[in-house]
PDB file of C-alpha atoms in Angstrom:
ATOM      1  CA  UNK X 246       0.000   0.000   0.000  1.00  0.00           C
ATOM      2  CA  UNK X 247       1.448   3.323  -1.625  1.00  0.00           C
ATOM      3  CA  UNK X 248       1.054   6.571   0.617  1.00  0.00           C
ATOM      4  CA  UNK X 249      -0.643   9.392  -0.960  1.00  0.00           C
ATOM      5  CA  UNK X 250       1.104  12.693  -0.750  1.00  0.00           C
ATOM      6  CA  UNK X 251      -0.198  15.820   1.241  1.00  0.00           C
ATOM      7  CA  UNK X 252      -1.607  17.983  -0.248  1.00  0.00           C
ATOM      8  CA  UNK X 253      -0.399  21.234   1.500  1.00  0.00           C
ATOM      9  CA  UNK X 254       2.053  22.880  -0.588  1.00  0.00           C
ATOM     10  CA  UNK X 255       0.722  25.784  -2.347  1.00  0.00           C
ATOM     11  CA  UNK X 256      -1.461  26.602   1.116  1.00  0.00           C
ATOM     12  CA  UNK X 257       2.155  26.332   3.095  1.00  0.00           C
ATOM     13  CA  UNK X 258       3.678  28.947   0.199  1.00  0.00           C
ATOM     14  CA  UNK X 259       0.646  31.120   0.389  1.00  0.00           C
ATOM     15  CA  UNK X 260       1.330  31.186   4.117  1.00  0.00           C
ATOM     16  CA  UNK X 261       5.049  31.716   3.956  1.00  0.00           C
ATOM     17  CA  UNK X 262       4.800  34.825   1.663  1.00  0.00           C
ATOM     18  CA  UNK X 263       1.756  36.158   4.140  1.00  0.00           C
ATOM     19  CA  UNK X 264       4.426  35.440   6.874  1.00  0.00           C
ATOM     20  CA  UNK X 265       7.633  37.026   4.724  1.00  0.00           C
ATOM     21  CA  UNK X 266       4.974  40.542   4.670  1.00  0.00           C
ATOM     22  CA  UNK X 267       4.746  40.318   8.047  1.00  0.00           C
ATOM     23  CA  UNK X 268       8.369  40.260   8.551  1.00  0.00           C
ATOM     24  CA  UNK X 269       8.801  43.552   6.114  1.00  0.00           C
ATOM     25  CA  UNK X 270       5.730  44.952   8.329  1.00  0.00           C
ATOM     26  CA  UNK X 271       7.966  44.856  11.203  1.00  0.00           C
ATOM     27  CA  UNK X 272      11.204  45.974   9.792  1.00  0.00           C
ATOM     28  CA  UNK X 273       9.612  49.189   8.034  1.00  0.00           C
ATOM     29  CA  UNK X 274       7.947  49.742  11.804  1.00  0.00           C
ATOM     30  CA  UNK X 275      11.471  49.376  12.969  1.00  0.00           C
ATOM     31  CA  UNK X 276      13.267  51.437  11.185  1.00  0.00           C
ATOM     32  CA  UNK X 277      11.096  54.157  10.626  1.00  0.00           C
ATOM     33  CA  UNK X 278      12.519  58.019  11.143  1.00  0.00           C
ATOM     34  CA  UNK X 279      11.674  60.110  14.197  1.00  0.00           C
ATOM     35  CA  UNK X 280       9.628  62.188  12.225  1.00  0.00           C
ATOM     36  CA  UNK X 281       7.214  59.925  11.203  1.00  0.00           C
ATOM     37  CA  UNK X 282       5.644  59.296  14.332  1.00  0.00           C
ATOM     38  CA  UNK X 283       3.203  60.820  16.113  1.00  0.00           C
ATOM     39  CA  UNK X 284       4.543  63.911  17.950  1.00  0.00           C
ATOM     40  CA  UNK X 285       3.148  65.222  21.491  1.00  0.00           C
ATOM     41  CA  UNK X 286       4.624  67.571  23.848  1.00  0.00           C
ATOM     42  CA  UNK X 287       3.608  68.694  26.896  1.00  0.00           C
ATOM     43  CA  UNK X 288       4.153  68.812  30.700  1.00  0.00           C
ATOM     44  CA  UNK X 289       4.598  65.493  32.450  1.00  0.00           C
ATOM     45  CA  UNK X 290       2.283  65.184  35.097  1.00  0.00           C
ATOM     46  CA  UNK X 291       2.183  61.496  36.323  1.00  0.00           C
ATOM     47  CA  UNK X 292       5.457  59.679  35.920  1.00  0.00           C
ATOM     48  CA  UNK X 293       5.307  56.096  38.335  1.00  0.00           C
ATOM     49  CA  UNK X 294       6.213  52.418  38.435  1.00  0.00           C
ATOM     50  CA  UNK X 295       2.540  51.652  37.807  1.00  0.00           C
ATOM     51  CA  UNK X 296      -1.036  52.705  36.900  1.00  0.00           C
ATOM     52  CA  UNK X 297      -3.890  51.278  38.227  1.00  0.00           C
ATOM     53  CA  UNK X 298      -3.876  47.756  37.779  1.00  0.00           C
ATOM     54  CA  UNK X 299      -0.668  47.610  35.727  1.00  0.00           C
ATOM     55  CA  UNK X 300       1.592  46.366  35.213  1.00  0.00           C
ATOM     56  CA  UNK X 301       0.642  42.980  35.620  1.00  0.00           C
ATOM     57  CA  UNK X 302       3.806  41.969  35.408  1.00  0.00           C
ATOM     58  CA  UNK X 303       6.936  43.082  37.463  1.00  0.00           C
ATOM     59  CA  UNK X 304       7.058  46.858  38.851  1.00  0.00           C
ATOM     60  CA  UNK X 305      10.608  47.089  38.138  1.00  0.00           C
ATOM     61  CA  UNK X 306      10.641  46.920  34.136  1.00  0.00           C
ATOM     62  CA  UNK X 307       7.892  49.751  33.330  1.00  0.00           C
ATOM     63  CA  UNK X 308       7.345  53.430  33.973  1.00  0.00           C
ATOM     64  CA  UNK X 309       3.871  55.140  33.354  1.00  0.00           C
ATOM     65  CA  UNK X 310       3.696  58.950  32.399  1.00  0.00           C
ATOM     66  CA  UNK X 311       0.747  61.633  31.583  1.00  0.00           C
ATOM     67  CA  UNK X 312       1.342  64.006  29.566  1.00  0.00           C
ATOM     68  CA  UNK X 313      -0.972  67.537  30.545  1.00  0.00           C
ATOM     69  CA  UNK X 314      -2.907  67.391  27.251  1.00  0.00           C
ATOM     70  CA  UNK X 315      -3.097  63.692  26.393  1.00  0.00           C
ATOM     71  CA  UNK X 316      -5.824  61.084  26.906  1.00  0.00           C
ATOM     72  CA  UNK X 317      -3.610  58.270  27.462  1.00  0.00           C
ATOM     73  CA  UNK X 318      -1.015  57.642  30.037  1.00  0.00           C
ATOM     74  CA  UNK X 319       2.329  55.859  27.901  1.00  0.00           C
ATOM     75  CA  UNK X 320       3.634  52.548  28.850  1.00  0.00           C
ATOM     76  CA  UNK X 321       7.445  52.640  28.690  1.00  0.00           C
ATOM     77  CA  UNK X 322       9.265  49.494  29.465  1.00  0.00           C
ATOM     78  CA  UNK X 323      12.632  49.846  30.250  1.00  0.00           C
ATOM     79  CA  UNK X 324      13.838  46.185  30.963  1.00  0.00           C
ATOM     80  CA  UNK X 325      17.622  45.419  31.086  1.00  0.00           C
ATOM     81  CA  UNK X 326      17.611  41.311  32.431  1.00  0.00           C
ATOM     82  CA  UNK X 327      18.689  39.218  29.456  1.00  0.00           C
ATOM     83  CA  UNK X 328      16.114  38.314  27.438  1.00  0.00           C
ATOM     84  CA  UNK X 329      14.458  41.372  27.747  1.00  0.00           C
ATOM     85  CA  UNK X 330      13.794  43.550  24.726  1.00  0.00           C
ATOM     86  CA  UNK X 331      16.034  46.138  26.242  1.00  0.00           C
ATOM     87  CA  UNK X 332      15.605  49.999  24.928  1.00  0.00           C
ATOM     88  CA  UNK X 333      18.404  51.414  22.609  1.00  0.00           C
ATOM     89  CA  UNK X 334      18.509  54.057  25.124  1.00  0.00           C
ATOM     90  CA  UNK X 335      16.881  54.694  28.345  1.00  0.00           C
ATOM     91  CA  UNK X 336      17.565  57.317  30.971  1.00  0.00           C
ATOM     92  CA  UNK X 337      13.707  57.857  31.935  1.00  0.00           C
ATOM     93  CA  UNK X 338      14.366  58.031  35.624  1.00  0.00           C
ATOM     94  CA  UNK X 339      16.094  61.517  35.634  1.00  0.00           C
ATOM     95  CA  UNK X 340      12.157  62.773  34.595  1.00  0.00           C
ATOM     96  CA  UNK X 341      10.331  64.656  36.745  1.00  0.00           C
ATOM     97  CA  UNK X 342       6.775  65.899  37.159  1.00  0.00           C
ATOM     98  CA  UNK X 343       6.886  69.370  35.299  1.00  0.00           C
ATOM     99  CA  UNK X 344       9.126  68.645  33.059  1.00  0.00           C
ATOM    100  CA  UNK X 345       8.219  69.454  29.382  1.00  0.00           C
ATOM    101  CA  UNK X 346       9.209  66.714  27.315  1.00  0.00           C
ATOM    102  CA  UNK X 347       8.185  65.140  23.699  1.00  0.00           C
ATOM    103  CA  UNK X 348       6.916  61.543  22.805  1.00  0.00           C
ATOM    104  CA  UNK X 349       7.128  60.322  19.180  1.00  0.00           C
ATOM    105  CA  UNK X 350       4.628  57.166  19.558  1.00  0.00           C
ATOM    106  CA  UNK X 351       2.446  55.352  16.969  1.00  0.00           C
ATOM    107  CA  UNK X 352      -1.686  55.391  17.720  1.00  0.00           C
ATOM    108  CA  UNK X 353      -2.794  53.312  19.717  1.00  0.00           C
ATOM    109  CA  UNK X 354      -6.650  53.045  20.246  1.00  0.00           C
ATOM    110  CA  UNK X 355      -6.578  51.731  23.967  1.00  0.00           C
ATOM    111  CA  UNK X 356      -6.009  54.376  27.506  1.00  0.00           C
ATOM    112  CA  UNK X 357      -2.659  52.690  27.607  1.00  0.00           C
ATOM    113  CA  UNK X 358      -0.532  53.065  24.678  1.00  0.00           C
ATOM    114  CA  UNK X 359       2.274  50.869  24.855  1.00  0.00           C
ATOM    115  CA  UNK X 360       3.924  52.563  21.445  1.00  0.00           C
ATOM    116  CA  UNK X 361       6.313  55.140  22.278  1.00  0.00           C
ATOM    117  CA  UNK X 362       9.305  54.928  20.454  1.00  0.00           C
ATOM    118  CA  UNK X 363      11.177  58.417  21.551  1.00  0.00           C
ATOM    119  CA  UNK X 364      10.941  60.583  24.532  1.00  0.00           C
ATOM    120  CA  UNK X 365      13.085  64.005  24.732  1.00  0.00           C
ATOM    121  CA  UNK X 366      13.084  66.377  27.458  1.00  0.00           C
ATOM    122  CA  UNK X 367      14.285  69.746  25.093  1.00  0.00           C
ATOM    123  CA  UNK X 368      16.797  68.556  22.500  1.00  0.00           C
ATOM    124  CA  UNK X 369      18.257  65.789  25.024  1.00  0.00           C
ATOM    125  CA  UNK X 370      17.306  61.969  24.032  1.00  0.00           C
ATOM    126  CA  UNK X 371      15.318  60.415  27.435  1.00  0.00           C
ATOM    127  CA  UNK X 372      14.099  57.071  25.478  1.00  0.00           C
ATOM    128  CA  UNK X 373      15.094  55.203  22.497  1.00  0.00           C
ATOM    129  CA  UNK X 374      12.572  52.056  21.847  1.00  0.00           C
ATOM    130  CA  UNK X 375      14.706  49.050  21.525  1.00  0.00           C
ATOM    131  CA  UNK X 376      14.688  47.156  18.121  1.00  0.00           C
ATOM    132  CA  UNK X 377      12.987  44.216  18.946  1.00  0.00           C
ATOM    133  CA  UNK X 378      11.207  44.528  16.031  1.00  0.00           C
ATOM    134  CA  UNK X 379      13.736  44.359  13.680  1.00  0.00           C
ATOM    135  CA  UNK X 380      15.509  41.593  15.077  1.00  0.00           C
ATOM    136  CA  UNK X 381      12.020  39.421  14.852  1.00  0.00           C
ATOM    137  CA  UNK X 382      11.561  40.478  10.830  1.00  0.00           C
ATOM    138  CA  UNK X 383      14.998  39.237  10.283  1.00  0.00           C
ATOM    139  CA  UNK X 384      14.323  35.630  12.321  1.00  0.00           C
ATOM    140  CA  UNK X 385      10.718  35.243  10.672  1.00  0.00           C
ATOM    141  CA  UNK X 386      12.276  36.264   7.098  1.00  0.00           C
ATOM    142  CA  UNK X 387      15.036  33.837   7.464  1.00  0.00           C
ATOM    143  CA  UNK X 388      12.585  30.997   9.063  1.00  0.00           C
ATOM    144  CA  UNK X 389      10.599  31.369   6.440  1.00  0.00           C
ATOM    145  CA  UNK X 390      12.530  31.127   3.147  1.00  0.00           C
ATOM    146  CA  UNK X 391      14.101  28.076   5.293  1.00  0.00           C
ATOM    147  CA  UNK X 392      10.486  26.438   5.065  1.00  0.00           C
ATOM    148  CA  UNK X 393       9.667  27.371   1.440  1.00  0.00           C
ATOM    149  CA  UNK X 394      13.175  25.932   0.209  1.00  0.00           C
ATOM    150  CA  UNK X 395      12.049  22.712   2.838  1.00  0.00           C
ATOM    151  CA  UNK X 396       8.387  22.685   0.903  1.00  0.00           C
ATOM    152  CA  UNK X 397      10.442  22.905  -2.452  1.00  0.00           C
ATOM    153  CA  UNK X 398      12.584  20.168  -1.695  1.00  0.00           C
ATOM    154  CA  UNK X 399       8.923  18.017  -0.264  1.00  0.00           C
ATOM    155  CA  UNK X 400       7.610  18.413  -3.508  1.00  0.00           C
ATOM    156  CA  UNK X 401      10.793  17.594  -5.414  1.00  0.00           C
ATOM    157  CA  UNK X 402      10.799  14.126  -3.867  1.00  0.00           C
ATOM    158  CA  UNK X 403       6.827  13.414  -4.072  1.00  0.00           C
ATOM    159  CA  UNK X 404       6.303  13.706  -0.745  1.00  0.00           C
ATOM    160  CA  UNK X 405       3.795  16.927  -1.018  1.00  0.00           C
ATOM    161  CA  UNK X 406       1.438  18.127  -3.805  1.00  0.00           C
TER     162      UNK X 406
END
């Protein structure tokens, strides 16, 4: 008795490619300029280890902060343990309520926005988002072409259809 092949291949392309966009999604998100993100300014006026009922996840690795004329309060996690998606830069700690600062940040529609990717107090860098994202486009790129070459190969030998 003769096995029949799968028949998964051009689904398993179809969802390579959809996974190869996703990985470009991420590295244009990465790499975009400063000035193509949102821009606020404004006086800080909450800046703590948590709001409300977050995080929900340990104290020590975010910072919450208000700007005066904004409806959401920022998320900024600032991480260093390894493993951790570590900022580029990150001296948030020398902020202090009044201080007129700058986010750049990409909308987010919830009262916590977790997408701030710069934070200046005047001309001087406070934040610098870490590049997590870019690091993840490259792995799901790679792992990707490695499965279409492996679904190539499949249906070389018979094995898929």
């Amino acid at each position: 008795m003769s096995k029949t092949p799968h028949v998964i291949f051009i689904k398993s392309l179809l969802s390579m490619i959809g996974v190869i966009l996703l990985a470009g999604f991420l590295y244009l998100r990465a790499d975009k300029e400063k000035t193509a993100f949102h821009k606020l300014s404004g006086e800080l006026v909450y800046f703590e280890r948590s709001y409300q009922n977050f995080p929900n996840r340990d104290k020590d690795k975010y910072r919450y902060l208000a700007l005066n004329n904004s409806p959401s309060v920022f998320e900024i996690f600032v991480g260093k343990d390894a493993g951790d998606f570590k900022p580029a830069f990150e001296q948030i700690d020398q902020l202090k309520k009044g201080d007129e600062i700058t986010i750049y940040f990409d909308e987010q529609p919830d009262h916590i926005n977790r997408l701030a990717y710069f934070i200046d107090r005047g001309n001087e860098p406070i934040f610098i988002k870490g590049a997590w994202e870019k690091k993840a486009a490259y792995f799901l790129a790679g792992l990707s072409i490695a499965i279409i070459i492996l679904l190539i190969v499949l249906k070389q030998l018979g094995k898929i259809i």
